[in-house]
mmCIF file of C-alpha atoms in Angstrom:
data_model
loop_
_atom_site.group_PDB
_atom_site.id
_atom_site.type_symbol
_atom_site.label_atom_id
_atom_site.label_comp_id
_atom_site.label_asym_id
_atom_site.label_seq_id
_atom_site.Cartn_x
_atom_site.Cartn_y
_atom_site.Cartn_z
ATOM 1 C CA MET A 1 -0.005 -0.083 -0.148
ATOM 2 C CA LEU A 2 2.957 2.301 0.692
ATOM 3 C CA ALA A 3 4.524 1.363 -2.776
ATOM 4 C CA ILE A 4 1.116 2.530 -4.329
ATOM 5 C CA ARG A 5 0.832 5.737 -2.215
ATOM 6 C CA ASP A 6 4.427 6.605 -3.349
ATOM 7 C CA HIS A 7 3.625 5.828 -6.959
ATOM 8 C CA CYS A 8 0.296 7.815 -6.766
ATOM 9 C CA ASP A 9 2.194 10.649 -5.138
ATOM 10 C CA ASP A 10 4.935 10.766 -8.041
ATOM 11 C CA VAL A 11 1.972 10.843 -10.700
ATOM 12 C CA CYS A 12 0.381 13.901 -8.881
ATOM 13 C CA LEU A 13 3.645 15.760 -8.533
ATOM 14 C CA LYS A 14 4.362 15.158 -11.897
ATOM 15 C CA GLN A 15 0.777 16.418 -13.051
ATOM 16 C CA GLN A 16 1.519 19.606 -10.543
ATOM 17 C CA GLN A 17 4.747 20.284 -12.219
ATOM 18 C CA ARG A 18 3.095 20.203 -16.041
ATOM 19 C CA ARG A 19 0.293 22.454 -14.845
ATOM 20 C CA GLY A 20 2.824 24.865 -13.391
ATOM 21 C CA SER A 21 5.034 24.839 -16.501
ATOM 22 C CA GLU A 22 2.118 25.841 -18.716
ATOM 23 C CA GLU A 23 0.703 28.453 -16.496
ATOM 24 C CA SER A 24 4.194 29.819 -16.391
ATOM 25 C CA GLU A 25 4.611 29.991 -19.933
ATOM 26 C CA LYS A 26 1.173 31.249 -20.498
ATOM 27 C CA PHE A 27 2.214 34.030 -17.814
ATOM 28 C CA VAL A 28 5.314 34.891 -19.805
ATOM 29 C CA LYS A 29 3.334 35.182 -23.002
ATOM 30 C CA GLU A 30 0.952 37.774 -21.386
ATOM 31 C CA MET A 31 3.676 39.895 -20.034
ATOM 32 C CA ALA A 32 5.181 39.759 -23.486
ATOM 33 C CA LEU A 33 2.033 41.014 -24.893
ATOM 34 C CA VAL A 34 1.926 43.989 -22.096
ATOM 35 C CA THR A 35 5.132 44.894 -22.783
ATOM 36 C CA THR A 36 4.937 44.638 -26.928
ATOM 37 C CA ASN A 37 1.604 46.186 -26.588
ATOM 38 C CA PRO A 38 1.071 48.602 -23.716
ATOM 39 C CA THR A 39 -1.925 50.316 -25.220
ATOM 40 C CA ILE A 40 -3.949 47.344 -23.668
ATOM 41 C CA ASN A 41 -3.534 49.094 -20.116
ATOM 42 C CA GLU A 42 -5.901 51.920 -20.807
ATOM 43 C CA GLY A 43 -6.032 53.307 -17.355
ATOM 44 C CA PRO A 44 -3.644 53.128 -14.120
ATOM 45 C CA LEU A 45 -2.996 49.880 -12.393
ATOM 46 C CA PHE A 46 -4.175 51.327 -9.102
ATOM 47 C CA ALA A 47 -6.456 54.046 -8.272
ATOM 48 C CA GLU A 48 -5.098 57.447 -7.238
ATOM 49 C CA VAL A 49 -5.634 57.945 -3.578
ATOM 50 C CA ASP A 50 -5.724 61.631 -2.280
ATOM 51 C CA MET A 51 -3.441 61.838 0.625
ATOM 52 C CA GLY A 52 -4.400 65.573 1.427
ATOM 53 C CA SER A 53 -1.606 67.966 1.819
ATOM 54 C CA ASP A 54 2.047 67.086 1.405
ATOM 55 C CA PHE A 55 4.376 67.458 4.343
ATOM 56 C CA ASN A 56 5.046 70.978 3.634
ATOM 57 C CA ALA A 57 3.212 73.465 6.038
ATOM 58 C CA PRO A 58 1.256 76.168 4.359
ATOM 59 C CA THR A 59 2.274 79.808 4.152
ATOM 60 C CA VAL A 60 0.064 82.858 4.947
ATOM 61 C CA ARG A 61 0.594 86.229 3.906
ATOM 62 C CA ALA A 62 -0.573 88.528 6.863
ATOM 63 C CA THR A 63 -0.590 92.278 7.370
ATOM 64 C CA VAL A 64 -1.080 94.595 10.002
ATOM 65 C CA VAL A 65 -2.192 97.987 9.563
ATOM 66 C CA GLN A 66 -0.610 101.261 11.278
ATOM 67 C CA ALA A 67 -2.844 103.996 10.640
ATOM 68 C CA SER A 68 -5.132 106.607 12.458
ATOM 69 C CA THR A 69 -8.881 106.811 13.134
ATOM 70 C CA ILE A 70 -10.589 109.796 11.537
ATOM 71 C CA PHE A 71 -12.051 110.880 15.065
ATOM 72 C CA TYR A 72 -15.698 111.513 15.582
ATOM 73 C CA ASP A 73 -16.367 110.324 12.113
ATOM 74 C CA THR A 74 -17.030 106.740 11.842
ATOM 75 C CA PRO A 75 -18.383 106.558 8.166
ATOM 76 C CA ALA A 76 -15.178 108.239 6.884
ATOM 77 C CA THR A 77 -13.120 105.803 8.953
ATOM 78 C CA LEU A 78 -14.952 102.904 7.615
ATOM 79 C CA ASP A 79 -14.272 104.382 4.205
ATOM 80 C CA LYS A 80 -10.198 104.430 5.242
ATOM 81 C CA ALA A 81 -10.466 100.918 6.501
ATOM 82 C CA GLU A 82 -11.521 99.767 3.206
ATOM 83 C CA ARG A 83 -8.913 101.581 1.336
ATOM 84 C CA LEU A 84 -6.159 99.970 3.489
ATOM 85 C CA LEU A 85 -7.865 96.739 2.893
ATOM 86 C CA ALA A 86 -8.212 96.722 -0.652
ATOM 87 C CA GLU A 87 -4.267 98.148 -0.602
ATOM 88 C CA ALA A 88 -3.476 95.020 1.478
ATOM 89 C CA ALA A 89 -5.536 92.265 -0.681
ATOM 90 C CA SER A 90 -3.650 94.049 -3.662
ATOM 91 C CA TYR A 91 -0.498 92.600 -2.354
ATOM 92 C CA GLY A 92 -1.835 89.154 -1.879
ATOM 93 C CA SER A 93 -2.638 89.505 2.173
ATOM 94 C CA GLN A 94 -5.153 86.875 3.540
ATOM 95 C CA LEU A 95 -5.247 88.168 6.986
ATOM 96 C CA VAL A 96 -5.308 91.783 8.051
ATOM 97 C CA VAL A 97 -5.584 93.052 11.482
ATOM 98 C CA PHE A 98 -6.091 96.684 12.425
ATOM 99 C CA PRO A 99 -5.342 98.572 15.594
ATOM 100 C CA GLU A 100 -7.256 98.850 18.699
ATOM 101 C CA ALA A 101 -10.013 100.710 18.642
ATOM 102 C CA PHE A 102 -9.522 101.948 14.722
ATOM 103 C CA VAL A 103 -13.622 102.213 14.545
ATOM 104 C CA GLY A 104 -14.900 104.469 17.136
ATOM 105 C CA GLY A 105 -11.522 105.978 18.032
ATOM 106 C CA TYR A 106 -8.762 105.514 21.047
ATOM 107 C CA PRO A 107 -9.552 108.769 23.069
ATOM 108 C CA ARG A 108 -5.900 109.482 23.694
ATOM 109 C CA GLY A 109 -5.043 112.411 26.084
ATOM 110 C CA SER A 110 -8.816 113.021 26.918
ATOM 111 C CA ALA A 111 -9.846 113.183 30.815
ATOM 112 C CA PHE A 112 -13.367 113.198 29.980
ATOM 113 C CA GLY A 113 -13.863 116.294 32.339
ATOM 114 C CA LEU A 114 -12.927 113.483 35.666
ATOM 115 C CA SER A 115 -11.716 114.173 38.810
ATOM 116 C CA ILE A 116 -12.474 112.155 41.953
ATOM 117 C CA GLY A 117 -16.096 112.950 42.933
ATOM 118 C CA ASN A 118 -16.579 115.574 40.316
ATOM 119 C CA ARG A 119 -17.542 115.400 36.570
ATOM 120 C CA THR A 120 -18.014 118.607 34.205
ATOM 121 C CA ALA A 121 -20.568 119.513 31.619
ATOM 122 C CA LYS A 122 -17.894 119.480 29.155
ATOM 123 C CA GLY A 123 -16.951 115.925 30.074
ATOM 124 C CA ARG A 124 -20.427 114.402 29.666
ATOM 125 C CA GLU A 125 -20.633 115.943 26.335
ATOM 126 C CA GLU A 126 -17.353 114.337 25.189
ATOM 127 C CA PHE A 127 -18.541 111.079 26.337
ATOM 128 C CA ARG A 128 -21.859 111.559 24.261
ATOM 129 C CA LYS A 129 -20.051 112.331 21.211
ATOM 130 C CA TYR A 130 -17.766 109.353 21.906
ATOM 131 C CA HIS A 131 -20.886 106.902 22.382
ATOM 132 C CA SER A 132 -22.442 108.468 19.112
ATOM 133 C CA ALA A 133 -19.143 107.288 17.112
ATOM 134 C CA ALA A 134 -19.345 103.985 18.607
ATOM 135 C CA ILE A 135 -21.128 100.973 16.678
ATOM 136 C CA ASP A 136 -23.584 98.311 17.440
ATOM 137 C CA VAL A 137 -22.731 94.551 17.430
ATOM 138 C CA PRO A 138 -24.247 93.389 15.503
ATOM 139 C CA GLY A 139 -25.574 96.502 13.189
ATOM 140 C CA PRO A 140 -24.790 97.960 9.822
ATOM 141 C CA GLU A 141 -20.953 98.797 10.468
ATOM 142 C CA VAL A 142 -20.506 95.028 11.262
ATOM 143 C CA ASP A 143 -22.813 94.408 8.312
ATOM 144 C CA ARG A 144 -20.443 96.682 6.314
ATOM 145 C CA LEU A 145 -17.036 95.326 7.305
ATOM 146 C CA ALA A 146 -18.118 91.615 6.658
ATOM 147 C CA ALA A 147 -18.928 92.776 3.249
ATOM 148 C CA MET A 148 -15.017 94.297 2.968
ATOM 149 C CA ALA A 149 -13.896 91.113 3.919
ATOM 150 C CA GLY A 150 -15.815 89.129 1.621
ATOM 151 C CA LYS A 151 -15.346 91.439 -1.104
ATOM 152 C CA TYR A 152 -11.590 91.315 -0.688
ATOM 153 C CA LYS A 153 -11.224 87.796 0.187
ATOM 154 C CA VAL A 154 -9.417 88.305 3.163
ATOM 155 C CA HIS A 155 -10.003 87.251 6.874
ATOM 156 C CA LEU A 156 -10.232 90.689 9.059
ATOM 157 C CA VAL A 157 -9.668 91.357 12.612
ATOM 158 C CA MET A 158 -10.867 94.887 13.538
ATOM 159 C CA GLY A 159 -10.542 96.715 16.543
ATOM 160 C CA VAL A 160 -13.833 98.761 17.543
ATOM 161 C CA ILE A 161 -15.546 100.702 20.089
ATOM 162 C CA GLU A 162 -18.650 98.627 20.916
ATOM 163 C CA ARG A 163 -21.819 100.306 22.205
ATOM 164 C CA ASP A 164 -24.098 98.148 24.088
ATOM 165 C CA GLY A 165 -26.987 100.358 25.254
ATOM 166 C CA TYR A 166 -25.055 103.191 27.262
ATOM 167 C CA THR A 167 -22.055 101.001 28.065
ATOM 168 C CA LEU A 168 -18.976 101.003 25.853
ATOM 169 C CA TYR A 169 -16.329 98.171 25.091
ATOM 170 C CA CYS A 170 -13.193 98.033 23.655
ATOM 171 C CA THR A 171 -13.871 95.316 21.251
ATOM 172 C CA VAL A 172 -11.904 93.172 18.208
ATOM 173 C CA LEU A 173 -14.379 91.768 15.694
ATOM 174 C CA PHE A 174 -13.427 88.829 13.214
ATOM 175 C CA PHE A 175 -14.724 88.130 9.904
ATOM 176 C CA ASP A 176 -13.719 85.632 7.521
ATOM 177 C CA SER A 177 -12.800 85.731 3.718
ATOM 178 C CA GLN A 178 -16.208 84.727 2.673
ATOM 179 C CA GLY A 179 -17.631 87.765 4.387
ATOM 180 C CA HIS A 180 -18.804 86.154 7.492
ATOM 181 C CA TYR A 181 -19.043 87.799 10.847
ATOM 182 C CA LEU A 182 -17.181 85.315 13.247
ATOM 183 C CA GLY A 183 -17.754 86.906 16.846
ATOM 184 C CA LYS A 184 -15.908 89.298 19.041
ATOM 185 C CA HIS A 185 -13.558 89.618 22.118
ATOM 186 C CA ARG A 186 -14.305 92.294 24.753
ATOM 187 C CA LYS A 187 -11.372 93.679 26.443
ATOM 188 C CA ILE A 188 -11.651 92.060 30.093
ATOM 189 C CA MET A 189 -9.508 94.744 31.790
ATOM 190 C CA PRO A 190 -9.587 98.229 30.719
ATOM 191 C CA THR A 191 -6.364 100.184 31.825
ATOM 192 C CA ALA A 192 -6.305 103.369 34.176
ATOM 193 C CA LEU A 193 -8.904 105.914 33.146
ATOM 194 C CA GLU A 194 -10.033 103.594 30.174
ATOM 195 C CA ARG A 195 -12.242 101.870 33.166
ATOM 196 C CA VAL A 196 -14.103 105.079 33.352
ATOM 197 C CA ILE A 197 -15.150 105.050 29.769
ATOM 198 C CA TRP A 198 -15.075 101.417 28.832
ATOM 199 C CA GLY A 199 -16.915 98.141 30.534
ATOM 200 C CA PHE A 200 -15.118 94.927 31.449
ATOM 201 C CA GLY A 201 -15.465 91.949 29.161
ATOM 202 C CA ASP A 202 -16.258 88.393 30.450
ATOM 203 C CA GLY A 203 -15.067 84.844 30.051
ATOM 204 C CA SER A 204 -17.577 84.517 27.330
ATOM 205 C CA THR A 205 -15.796 86.632 24.733
ATOM 206 C CA ILE A 206 -12.275 85.078 24.896
ATOM 207 C CA PRO A 207 -12.586 82.856 21.338
ATOM 208 C CA VAL A 208 -10.034 81.476 19.494
ATOM 209 C CA PHE A 209 -11.546 80.751 15.755
ATOM 210 C CA GLU A 210 -10.318 77.735 13.466
ATOM 211 C CA THR A 211 -10.182 79.379 10.046
ATOM 212 C CA PRO A 212 -8.472 77.993 6.406
ATOM 213 C CA VAL A 213 -5.454 80.152 7.431
ATOM 214 C CA GLY A 214 -5.092 79.111 11.016
ATOM 215 C CA LYS A 215 -6.360 79.298 14.523
ATOM 216 C CA ILE A 216 -6.885 82.967 15.392
ATOM 217 C CA GLY A 217 -7.563 84.795 18.515
ATOM 218 C CA ALA A 218 -6.927 88.582 20.014
ATOM 219 C CA ALA A 219 -5.952 90.180 23.262
ATOM 220 C CA ILE A 220 -6.291 93.927 23.370
ATOM 221 C CA CYS A 221 -3.449 96.258 24.768
ATOM 222 C CA TRP A 222 -2.361 95.604 28.091
ATOM 223 C CA GLU A 223 -4.418 92.681 28.496
ATOM 224 C CA ASN A 224 -1.379 91.073 26.771
ATOM 225 C CA ARG A 225 0.409 91.459 30.114
ATOM 226 C CA MET A 226 -2.106 89.177 31.847
ATOM 227 C CA PRO A 227 -0.674 85.665 32.488
ATOM 228 C CA LEU A 228 -3.965 83.636 32.713
ATOM 229 C CA LEU A 229 -5.603 85.370 29.708
ATOM 230 C CA ARG A 230 -2.550 84.087 27.608
ATOM 231 C CA THR A 231 -2.955 80.599 29.259
ATOM 232 C CA ALA A 232 -6.708 80.524 28.593
ATOM 233 C CA MET A 233 -5.790 81.345 24.757
ATOM 234 C CA TYR A 234 -2.984 79.031 24.425
ATOM 235 C CA ALA A 235 -5.117 76.337 25.775
ATOM 236 C CA LYS A 236 -7.682 76.785 22.692
ATOM 237 C CA GLY A 237 -4.792 76.446 20.549
ATOM 238 C CA VAL A 238 -4.199 79.857 19.208
ATOM 239 C CA GLU A 239 -1.847 79.855 16.442
ATOM 240 C CA ILE A 240 -2.113 83.555 15.290
ATOM 241 C CA TYR A 241 -2.379 85.565 18.223
ATOM 242 C CA CYS A 242 -3.524 89.198 17.155
ATOM 243 C CA ALA A 243 -2.500 91.997 19.650
ATOM 244 C CA PRO A 244 -4.334 95.051 18.672
ATOM 245 C CA THR A 245 -2.708 98.131 20.673
ATOM 246 C CA ALA A 246 -2.258 101.656 21.685
ATOM 247 C CA ASP A 247 1.190 101.063 23.091
ATOM 248 C CA SER A 248 3.866 102.647 21.340
ATOM 249 C CA ARG A 249 6.971 102.333 23.646
ATOM 250 C CA ASP A 250 10.047 100.384 23.143
ATOM 251 C CA VAL A 251 9.187 97.916 25.955
ATOM 252 C CA TRP A 252 6.121 96.805 24.215
ATOM 253 C CA GLN A 253 8.276 94.668 21.754
ATOM 254 C CA ALA A 254 9.618 92.611 24.686
ATOM 255 C CA SER A 255 5.977 91.796 25.709
ATOM 256 C CA MET A 256 5.280 90.678 21.887
ATOM 257 C CA THR A 257 8.582 88.506 21.552
ATOM 258 C CA HIS A 258 7.791 86.985 25.004
ATOM 259 C CA ILE A 259 4.198 85.861 23.903
ATOM 260 C CA ALA A 260 5.470 84.355 20.736
ATOM 261 C CA LEU A 261 7.843 82.272 22.546
ATOM 262 C CA GLU A 262 5.814 81.431 25.353
ATOM 263 C CA GLY A 263 2.986 80.590 23.252
ATOM 264 C CA GLY A 264 4.681 78.904 20.316
ATOM 265 C CA CYS A 265 2.612 81.269 17.930
ATOM 266 C CA PHE A 266 2.681 84.048 15.339
ATOM 267 C CA VAL A 267 2.064 87.213 17.296
ATOM 268 C CA LEU A 268 0.401 90.256 15.060
ATOM 269 C CA SER A 269 0.485 93.574 16.938
ATOM 270 C CA ALA A 270 -1.405 96.471 15.103
ATOM 271 C CA ASN A 271 -1.139 100.221 16.517
ATOM 272 C CA GLN A 272 -2.211 103.563 15.257
ATOM 273 C CA PHE A 273 0.109 105.895 14.175
ATOM 274 C CA CYS A 274 -1.351 109.437 14.993
ATOM 275 C CA ARG A 275 -0.390 113.085 15.068
ATOM 276 C CA ARG A 276 -1.760 116.004 16.853
ATOM 277 C CA LYS A 277 -4.075 116.991 13.904
ATOM 278 C CA ASP A 278 -5.690 113.439 13.514
ATOM 279 C CA TYR A 279 -7.622 114.374 16.687
ATOM 280 C CA PRO A 280 -10.325 117.328 16.625
ATOM 281 C CA PRO A 281 -8.583 120.947 17.516
ATOM 282 C CA PRO A 282 -8.749 122.393 20.885
ATOM 283 C CA PRO A 283 -11.009 123.460 22.655
ATOM 284 C CA GLU A 284 -13.209 120.439 21.176
ATOM 285 C CA TYR A 285 -10.748 118.113 21.906
ATOM 286 C CA VAL A 286 -7.867 118.659 24.548
ATOM 287 C CA PHE A 287 -5.018 116.540 25.413
ATOM 288 C CA ALA A 288 -4.930 117.149 29.346
ATOM 289 C CA GLY A 289 -1.710 117.934 30.332
ATOM 290 C CA THR A 290 0.418 118.307 27.167
ATOM 291 C CA GLU A 291 -1.733 120.565 24.927
ATOM 292 C CA GLU A 292 0.175 123.211 24.998
ATOM 293 C CA ASP A 293 3.372 121.456 24.123
ATOM 294 C CA LEU A 294 1.939 120.043 20.898
ATOM 295 C CA THR A 295 1.746 121.083 17.231
ATOM 296 C CA PRO A 296 -0.407 119.838 14.555
ATOM 297 C CA ASP A 297 2.195 117.800 13.379
ATOM 298 C CA SER A 298 3.476 116.368 17.022
ATOM 299 C CA VAL A 299 3.215 112.514 16.805
ATOM 300 C CA VAL A 300 0.957 111.415 19.777
ATOM 301 C CA CYS A 301 1.147 107.781 18.741
ATOM 302 C CA ALA A 302 4.185 106.637 17.027
ATOM 303 C CA GLY A 303 3.117 103.155 16.058
ATOM 304 C CA GLY A 304 5.801 100.212 16.429
ATOM 305 C CA SER A 305 3.229 97.635 14.493
ATOM 306 C CA VAL A 306 5.090 94.299 14.317
ATOM 307 C CA ILE A 307 4.784 90.773 13.262
ATOM 308 C CA ILE A 308 7.215 88.125 15.203
ATOM 309 C CA SER A 309 7.355 84.359 14.657
ATOM 310 C CA PRO A 310 6.983 81.368 17.273
ATOM 311 C CA SER A 311 10.923 81.498 17.432
ATOM 312 C CA GLY A 312 10.735 84.822 18.553
ATOM 313 C CA ALA A 313 12.369 86.179 15.062
ATOM 314 C CA VAL A 314 11.009 89.807 13.946
ATOM 315 C CA LEU A 315 9.422 88.971 10.505
ATOM 316 C CA ALA A 316 8.098 92.783 9.974
ATOM 317 C CA GLY A 317 8.634 95.903 11.704
ATOM 318 C CA PRO A 318 8.396 97.302 14.142
ATOM 319 C CA ASN A 319 7.458 100.248 12.244
ATOM 320 C CA TYR A 320 7.899 103.872 13.720
ATOM 321 C CA ASP A 321 7.885 106.060 10.431
ATOM 322 C CA GLY A 322 4.106 106.815 9.707
ATOM 323 C CA GLU A 323 0.955 105.322 8.446
ATOM 324 C CA ALA A 324 1.966 101.916 6.795
ATOM 325 C CA LEU A 325 1.143 98.468 5.898
ATOM 326 C CA ILE A 326 3.455 95.995 7.230
ATOM 327 C CA SER A 327 3.364 92.539 5.934
ATOM 328 C CA ALA A 328 5.069 89.090 6.233
ATOM 329 C CA ASP A 329 4.562 85.411 5.313
ATOM 330 C CA LEU A 330 3.846 83.234 7.843
ATOM 331 C CA ASP A 331 5.378 79.558 7.707
ATOM 332 C CA LEU A 332 2.757 77.913 9.712
ATOM 333 C CA GLY A 333 5.563 74.896 10.100
ATOM 334 C CA GLU A 334 7.129 77.151 12.520
ATOM 335 C CA ILE A 335 4.263 76.583 15.117
ATOM 336 C CA ALA A 336 5.392 72.749 15.069
ATOM 337 C CA ARG A 337 9.082 73.483 15.553
ATOM 338 C CA ALA A 338 8.692 75.837 18.357
ATOM 339 C CA LYS A 339 6.205 73.840 20.135
ATOM 340 C CA PHE A 340 8.973 70.834 19.992
ATOM 341 C CA ASP A 341 10.867 73.137 22.352
ATOM 342 C CA PHE A 342 8.232 74.456 24.660
ATOM 343 C CA ASP A 343 4.189 73.454 24.648
ATOM 344 C CA VAL A 344 2.907 75.817 27.445
ATOM 345 C CA VAL A 345 -0.081 73.599 27.886
ATOM 346 C CA GLY A 346 1.102 70.542 26.604
ATOM 347 C CA HIS A 347 4.192 68.817 27.246
ATOM 348 C CA TYR A 348 5.783 71.682 29.527
ATOM 349 C CA SER A 349 2.683 71.991 31.492
ATOM 350 C CA ARG A 350 2.392 70.317 35.236
ATOM 351 C CA PRO A 351 -1.463 70.439 35.626
ATOM 352 C CA GLU A 352 -1.238 68.319 38.874
ATOM 353 C CA VAL A 353 0.443 71.351 40.343
ATOM 354 C CA LEU A 354 -0.541 74.300 38.215
ATOM 355 C CA SER A 355 -3.786 74.553 36.771
ATOM 356 C CA LEU A 356 -6.302 77.177 35.372
ATOM 357 C CA ILE A 357 -10.219 77.360 35.647
ATOM 358 C CA VAL A 358 -11.595 79.804 33.103
ATOM 359 C CA LYS A 359 -15.406 81.027 33.894
ATOM 360 C CA ASP A 360 -16.438 81.184 30.099
ATOM 361 C CA HIS A 361 -20.255 82.067 30.743
ATOM 362 C CA PRO A 362 -21.812 85.339 30.135
ATOM 363 C CA THR A 363 -22.222 87.571 33.379
ATOM 364 C CA ASN A 364 -25.428 89.385 32.817
ATOM 365 C CA PRO A 365 -26.408 91.952 35.542
ATOM 366 C CA VAL A 366 -29.925 90.825 35.341
ATOM 367 C CA THR A 367 -31.558 87.538 34.745
ATOM 368 C CA PHE A 368 -35.455 87.371 34.063
ATOM 369 C CA THR A 369 -36.949 83.936 35.778
ATOM 370 C CA SER A 370 -40.173 84.378 33.840
ATOM 371 C CA THR A 371 -38.188 83.420 30.576
ATOM 372 C CA SER A 372 -36.722 80.111 31.778
ATOM 373 C CA THR A 373 -40.129 79.283 33.203
ATOM 374 C CA LYS A 374 -41.912 79.747 29.894
ATOM 375 C CA ILE A 375 -38.809 77.506 28.449
ATOM 376 C CA GLU A 376 -39.838 74.777 30.823
ATOM 377 C CA ASP A 377 -43.354 74.989 30.042
ATOM 378 C CA LYS A 378 -43.193 74.549 26.768
ATOM 379 C CA THR A 379 -41.339 71.246 27.461
ATOM 380 C CA LYS A 380 -44.281 69.934 29.604
#
């Protein structure tokens, strides 16, 4: 039986070898047909797979605007903003950042007739005019700004004075390149006498918006010196950190460089460049304590607008020469390179030792319980 099984195995083996030889000849002939007549293959052997973007990080052209408000004339200021936006777009800018309080004006030098325990009639009238120059959010001026952003296909970050009833806020508005209003940030801590004319923002307006050009957020002037506010923005993943300001001192540059290094983000700081003649003349508008030393051409805010990379390198500016558009190309790959060294809310954090709680709900002074009761009744 063993001999019969061996014989059968030999026969089977020879049959398998013969079939294998025939298949090999057939395969060779088919291969010869492919090589001699390649038109038989009318399409790719494998379907193309879209793997998304390559390993090269995108580059974004950004511009910070250094220019003055047309004080007490919001329509004219909006016209000026559009001219500047159009010029920046003509240079290929995808993101344009305007200074603090560009629309509505930064009331530099004004005391609004204030002293402890006293207000003057002239100061009250100054506030009335300033209130009149502010804008409602939402409102027609916001609609116009959105239309500008859509018209010129740029992401827009605009400093405004927001009017909410009879309280004013120093605010930044965000728009995308399709002409949509994204939201706002209200300055949470006005500085010195600003606290008399501006209200305080709360934790509900500390946004970071994810856009096609990166994650964009903003902090205004000296609130950039508040470590906990910065940390909240880092935790939201800010990549392009906008810092509209009214501070033109040299020391401001140190703060901007520090934030870029600390956050591993691009920092875009926009400031106005203003001369005395950019404000109404006296006695309508008086620079308290310095008016007698000023001429119409005296510089009252020297600018210093700047763009800084996540590694702390100055990409453009600071400019102290006059009104200008300051632009730079942002290599977004620099963010990952910087975070490799230091990620303040990531691998370089110690949450078991130090942590932060942000109260990001609106803080309304008045809540009507009847509103919530009606909602509850509808659900029954």
